[in-house]
């Protein structure tokens, strides 16, 4: 019976082992080291390329419900543009964000933007009212292009947060909304995985 | 015994059948000693340090040209940093991780503040996250400010976002304060929050 090292359990021959088994032990050691090395190769790739995703929509006609139509890049984080209309997070810590750029055509715009999704321990912001929820996150930015003289400049609103996803397919969505006649120039949302839980 | 050029693993110099077990033991032990350090590094690299603190109640009224804070009690939504809240509840102290040197951190937050009556449109309301630390090389005190502001609009309340990257040396501590630059009272609403995440060694 070969010996094994204290930390990794790597095999080595003992003097009392039959000499004809030494080669087998050496083969076993090589195999064990190879298995360990493959794990590091996998981890190296994981660390060097954190999961991240960005989806967007350009030139939507009018502010209201917005369907994303473009996955600009996606590395390891699924998207679902047909049902959830957003991003599906795997468990982990994330920096998420979103921004809506709006072509402004009048004064008095008053548009709210918000994220929603199932993220543990987060908080819901709904307009001026805040409701805490254990399984939803809504962060919101607002803009108002009020009382200024024409021409009214294009404007943008965005929000970001560090969040925790605890279950697979935790979905988040940056959902701009509001009541205005203006149109979207570009709406984007992204998620960058900070690390594992 | 000879040694590999890169990792210094031992191998027989000349073949001696009687030495084979001890040679194999030396090789296995050499490799074995190398791997725990890598295991620790990889485990840490996939579990970046991060925390988030959130208020659970509205603050008292903050009068014009004065500052206010998150109202206690606050809750820690998540934390694996080893940081801690002060007993007063709103000062976050970020301890240096054992064995770690100075690090870059991303700090940020999002406050919702609500006016008590019609605000003066365009006058600012803002948040300042002041992070105090000591440069461990020079022993000099450092204060890094992260600002965010939002001119008052005709909406019901303002969202104030703030974020920045800060080099932390030792036990950095910070507390976000709301600055009422408007002409009416404001409250900092429950749900306002701030966070931090370690980006990497400096």
XYZ file of C-alpha atoms in Angstrom:
399
model
C 0.000 0.000 0.000
C 1.553 3.345 -0.975
C 1.745 6.266 1.400
C -0.086 9.544 0.878
C 0.937 13.112 1.527
C -0.667 15.161 4.273
C -2.366 17.895 2.256
C -3.379 16.562 -1.113
C -3.153 12.825 -0.554
C -0.582 12.356 -3.305
C 0.699 8.786 -3.461
C 4.282 7.674 -2.939
C 5.883 4.274 -2.638
C 7.029 2.927 0.701
C 10.179 0.884 1.119
C 8.073 -1.990 2.324
C 6.014 -2.025 -0.860
C 6.821 -4.626 -3.426
C 9.213 -3.037 -5.954
C 7.022 -4.211 -8.796
C 4.295 -1.824 -7.483
C 6.478 1.277 -7.457
C 5.818 2.085 -11.064
C 2.087 1.802 -10.459
C 2.400 4.216 -7.546
C 4.337 6.665 -9.679
C 1.672 6.481 -12.360
C -0.939 7.159 -9.696
C 0.989 10.183 -8.472
C 1.246 11.570 -11.986
C -2.473 11.082 -12.471
C -3.299 12.803 -9.175
C -1.119 15.792 -9.991
C -2.680 16.015 -13.428
C -6.198 16.018 -11.973
C -5.226 18.811 -9.620
C -3.654 20.792 -12.430
C -6.764 20.530 -14.569
C -8.726 22.040 -11.697
C -6.356 24.990 -11.575
C -6.633 25.423 -15.317
C -10.404 25.680 -14.922
C -10.133 28.104 -12.011
C -7.598 30.201 -13.888
C -9.983 30.643 -16.774
C -12.808 31.463 -14.373
C -10.790 34.087 -12.525
C -9.373 35.648 -15.655
C -12.779 35.988 -17.262
C -15.471 36.944 -14.773
C -19.024 36.558 -15.950
C -20.518 39.683 -17.407
C -23.346 40.614 -19.690
C -24.829 43.673 -21.347
C -28.101 43.991 -23.222
C -29.566 47.031 -24.900
C -32.234 48.566 -27.088
C -31.733 51.472 -29.448
C -34.210 53.956 -30.809
C -37.402 52.794 -29.156
C -40.268 54.861 -30.412
C -41.834 56.042 -27.185
C -41.257 55.714 -23.502
C -43.216 52.883 -22.041
C -42.657 49.149 -21.897
C -39.314 48.394 -23.468
C -38.215 45.081 -24.969
C -34.504 44.586 -25.222
C -33.430 43.227 -28.571
C -29.636 43.148 -28.453
C -27.174 41.128 -26.405
C -24.042 43.219 -26.805
C -21.868 40.737 -24.991
C -22.439 37.809 -22.735
C -19.879 35.757 -20.932
C -21.381 33.142 -18.666
C -24.543 35.007 -17.717
C -27.697 33.944 -19.550
C -30.198 36.377 -20.902
C -33.844 35.951 -21.659
C -35.236 38.620 -23.917
C -38.527 36.869 -24.622
C -39.975 36.097 -21.185
C -38.060 37.905 -18.469
C -36.751 40.520 -20.863
C -33.588 40.744 -18.848
C -30.650 38.920 -17.390
C -30.567 35.663 -15.451
C -27.965 35.671 -12.727
C -26.273 32.650 -11.295
C -25.624 32.719 -7.552
C -22.976 35.252 -6.612
C -22.278 38.891 -5.907
C -22.800 41.303 -8.760
C -22.443 44.922 -9.691
C -25.485 45.677 -11.797
C -26.407 48.859 -13.558
C -28.546 50.398 -16.226
C -29.076 53.632 -18.060
C -31.705 55.080 -20.326
C -30.825 57.895 -22.689
C -33.844 59.877 -23.783
C -34.415 62.225 -26.683
C -36.160 65.127 -25.072
C -38.817 66.926 -27.055
C -40.672 68.903 -24.450
C -40.511 70.345 -20.992
C -41.899 68.746 -17.933
C -40.649 65.223 -18.473
C -40.918 63.091 -15.443
C -39.708 59.581 -15.975
C -38.872 56.886 -13.514
C -36.439 54.065 -14.136
C -36.131 50.982 -12.051
C -34.677 47.532 -11.738
C -36.747 44.654 -10.603
C -35.911 41.071 -9.935
C -35.481 38.336 -7.413
C -32.446 39.191 -5.378
C -32.335 38.332 -1.757
C -32.139 40.941 0.896
C -32.736 43.815 -1.418
C -35.124 46.650 -1.337
C -37.838 47.949 -3.542
C -38.077 51.520 -4.607
C -41.345 52.354 -6.272
C -41.723 55.976 -7.258
C -41.589 57.919 -4.005
C -42.683 54.967 -1.948
C -40.266 52.366 -0.657
C -41.324 48.897 0.277
C -38.841 46.391 1.636
C -38.955 42.944 0.188
C -36.824 39.931 0.861
C -36.810 38.699 -2.687
C -36.915 41.680 -4.946
C -34.613 44.480 -5.792
C -35.745 47.687 -7.319
C -33.433 50.616 -7.564
C -34.500 53.697 -9.348
C -33.100 56.831 -10.787
C -35.267 59.727 -11.809
C -34.820 62.687 -14.044
C -36.854 65.706 -14.693
C -36.214 68.178 -17.424
C -38.387 70.854 -15.998
C -38.843 74.528 -16.437
C -35.958 74.972 -18.804
C -36.048 76.874 -22.063
C -36.195 75.069 -25.396
C -34.340 73.357 -26.916
C -34.496 70.788 -24.175
C -31.343 68.725 -24.070
C -31.313 64.991 -24.301
C -31.071 63.487 -20.903
C -30.265 60.212 -19.235
C -30.913 58.410 -16.017
C -29.145 55.475 -14.512
C -28.756 53.423 -11.417
C -26.346 50.846 -10.083
C -26.105 48.596 -7.083
C -24.086 45.795 -5.581
C -26.416 42.840 -5.171
C -26.439 39.239 -4.111
C -28.121 36.480 -6.099
C -28.681 33.330 -4.110
C -30.456 31.036 -6.558
C -29.900 30.090 -10.210
C -31.794 32.162 -12.761
C -32.288 35.117 -10.465
C -33.638 37.548 -12.991
C -33.085 41.257 -13.064
C -34.341 43.821 -15.462
C -33.710 47.504 -15.914
C -37.153 48.690 -16.788
C -37.491 52.346 -17.659
C -40.940 53.740 -17.538
C -42.946 56.908 -17.089
C -45.374 59.223 -18.723
C -43.941 61.323 -21.477
C -44.140 61.792 -25.215
C -40.394 61.490 -25.611
C -38.535 58.503 -27.027
C -35.598 56.401 -26.002
C -32.309 56.911 -27.766
C -30.545 54.019 -26.084
C -31.297 51.844 -23.084
C -28.729 49.492 -21.620
C -28.307 47.260 -18.627
C -25.400 45.199 -17.460
C -24.261 42.821 -14.769
C -20.700 42.100 -13.724
C -20.010 39.275 -11.343
C -17.851 40.437 -8.470
C -17.393 36.964 -7.055
C -18.927 33.757 -5.829
C -20.969 33.507 -2.671
C 18.994 14.524 -6.017
C 18.363 17.049 -8.746
C 15.605 19.641 -8.928
C 13.307 20.891 -11.641
C 14.188 24.300 -12.948
C 10.933 26.165 -12.343
C 9.225 24.750 -9.278
C 12.226 23.087 -7.680
C 10.618 19.689 -7.419
C 13.076 16.925 -6.403
C 13.950 14.051 -8.739
C 16.635 11.349 -8.691
C 19.990 12.470 -10.002
C 21.210 8.996 -10.764
C 19.032 5.959 -10.651
C 19.421 3.912 -7.527
C 16.767 1.286 -7.236
C 16.951 1.259 -3.454
C 16.301 4.994 -3.298
C 13.186 4.911 -5.429
C 10.675 5.028 -2.553
C 12.375 7.978 -0.892
C 12.717 9.715 -4.270
C 9.028 9.295 -4.928
C 8.249 10.529 -1.447
C 10.373 13.632 -2.026
C 8.605 14.368 -5.289
C 5.128 13.794 -3.869
C 5.931 15.920 -0.832
C 7.384 18.706 -2.943
C 4.267 18.912 -5.067
C 2.026 18.485 -2.051
C 3.641 21.438 -0.290
C 3.111 23.654 -3.304
C -0.607 23.170 -3.793
C -2.185 24.484 -0.558
C -0.957 27.994 -1.305
C -2.541 27.896 -4.751
C -5.754 26.511 -3.327
C -6.002 29.446 -0.929
C -5.317 32.022 -3.639
C -7.901 30.610 -6.012
C -10.500 30.249 -3.296
C -10.035 33.893 -2.293
C -10.040 35.171 -5.869
C -13.475 33.799 -6.609
C -14.953 35.150 -3.400
C -14.349 38.863 -3.540
C -15.120 40.758 -0.382
C -18.321 42.755 -0.488
C -20.960 44.220 1.806
C -24.140 46.274 1.688
C -25.852 48.238 4.457
C -29.451 49.399 4.241
C -31.609 51.562 6.467
C -34.925 50.182 7.610
C -36.639 53.315 8.880
C -37.027 56.893 7.693
C -34.787 59.537 9.185
C -36.026 62.492 11.156
C -36.609 65.718 9.240
C -33.394 67.312 8.003
C -33.690 71.046 7.816
C -32.309 73.216 4.987
C -28.516 73.574 4.833
C -28.012 70.818 7.373
C -26.812 67.244 7.181
C -28.453 63.990 8.154
C -27.699 60.309 8.295
C -29.240 56.944 7.717
C -31.613 56.411 10.569
C -30.858 53.418 12.754
C -31.609 50.574 12.886
C -29.882 49.577 9.700
C -29.491 46.068 8.414
C -26.533 44.362 6.749
C -27.924 42.735 3.624
C -24.733 40.759 3.115
C -21.127 40.926 4.214
C -18.107 38.667 3.855
C -15.530 41.414 4.405
C -15.043 41.281 8.137
C -16.198 44.882 8.352
C -18.510 46.059 11.065
C -20.977 48.717 12.042
C -20.284 51.000 14.952
C -22.491 50.731 17.984
C -24.231 53.903 16.845
C -25.212 51.952 13.786
C -24.216 53.937 10.713
C -20.403 54.096 10.681
C -18.911 51.244 8.677
C -15.373 50.168 9.610
C -13.534 48.166 7.001
C -10.875 46.032 8.620
C -7.919 44.980 6.540
C -8.195 41.321 5.680
C -5.554 39.315 7.561
C -2.415 39.023 5.497
C -3.650 41.566 2.989
C -1.874 44.738 1.985
C -3.411 48.000 0.825
C -6.336 47.358 -1.492
C -8.527 49.147 -3.979
C -12.190 49.266 -3.001
C -15.297 50.305 -4.893
C -17.724 52.127 -2.604
C -21.112 53.408 -3.584
C -24.664 53.878 -2.525
C -28.137 55.010 -3.381
C -30.224 57.290 -1.186
C -33.847 58.146 -1.679
C -34.700 61.432 -0.042
C -38.168 62.917 0.178
C -39.070 66.540 0.567
C -41.620 67.691 3.147
C -43.096 70.330 0.857
C -42.538 71.802 -2.589
C -38.775 72.147 -3.058
C -36.948 74.866 -4.904
C -36.427 73.313 -8.320
C -32.788 72.949 -9.232
C -31.330 73.464 -5.782
C -29.160 70.495 -4.904
C -29.540 67.719 -2.437
C -26.622 65.373 -2.131
C -24.753 62.682 -0.279
C -21.137 62.646 0.824
C -19.418 59.415 1.790
C -16.257 60.435 3.654
C -13.782 57.567 4.069
C -11.130 58.027 6.740
C -7.974 55.963 6.731
C -4.318 56.091 7.678
C -1.510 55.715 5.152
C 0.486 52.881 6.657
C 3.643 54.075 4.887
C 3.575 57.643 6.160
C 1.130 57.451 9.084
C -0.693 60.381 7.519
C -4.451 60.564 7.956
C -6.406 60.420 4.718
C -9.961 61.428 3.998
C -11.426 60.541 0.620
C -14.807 61.989 -0.242
C -17.277 60.449 -2.648
C -20.037 62.829 -3.659
C -23.336 62.420 -5.376
C -26.025 64.998 -5.883
C -29.322 65.494 -7.590
C -30.903 68.874 -8.191
C -34.427 68.895 -6.838
C -37.050 68.261 -9.478
C -40.790 68.334 -9.427
C -40.870 64.621 -8.711
C -41.791 63.237 -5.371
C -38.348 62.688 -3.916
C -34.880 62.387 -5.359
C -32.605 59.427 -5.862
C -29.012 60.312 -5.079
C -26.381 57.906 -6.374
C -22.726 58.077 -5.372
C -19.802 55.827 -6.166
C -16.052 55.859 -6.363
C -12.867 53.829 -6.030
C -10.676 54.315 -2.980
C -7.329 52.920 -1.899
C -7.665 51.563 1.623
C -4.575 51.008 3.746
C -5.675 49.783 7.115
C -8.916 50.148 8.978
C -10.847 52.509 6.757
C -14.143 53.797 8.014
C -16.910 55.744 6.378
C -20.358 57.112 6.955
C -22.609 58.569 4.251
C -24.179 61.894 5.113
C -27.071 63.607 3.392
C -26.561 67.289 2.637
C -29.748 69.275 2.307
C -28.956 72.169 0.001
C -32.576 72.973 -0.650
C -35.028 75.260 1.073
C -37.384 72.679 2.551
C -37.050 69.799 4.979
C -36.087 66.358 3.674
C -36.029 62.870 5.143
C -33.723 60.009 4.134
C -36.092 57.197 3.358
C -35.867 53.626 4.578
C -34.199 51.490 1.956
C -31.392 53.937 1.314
C -28.181 51.969 1.197
C -24.452 51.942 0.643
C -22.004 49.208 -0.274
C -18.391 48.346 -0.865
C -16.483 45.654 -2.687
C -12.765 44.883 -2.725
C -11.435 45.131 -6.242
C -7.917 43.855 -5.587
C -4.574 44.551 -4.056
C -3.048 47.987 -4.502
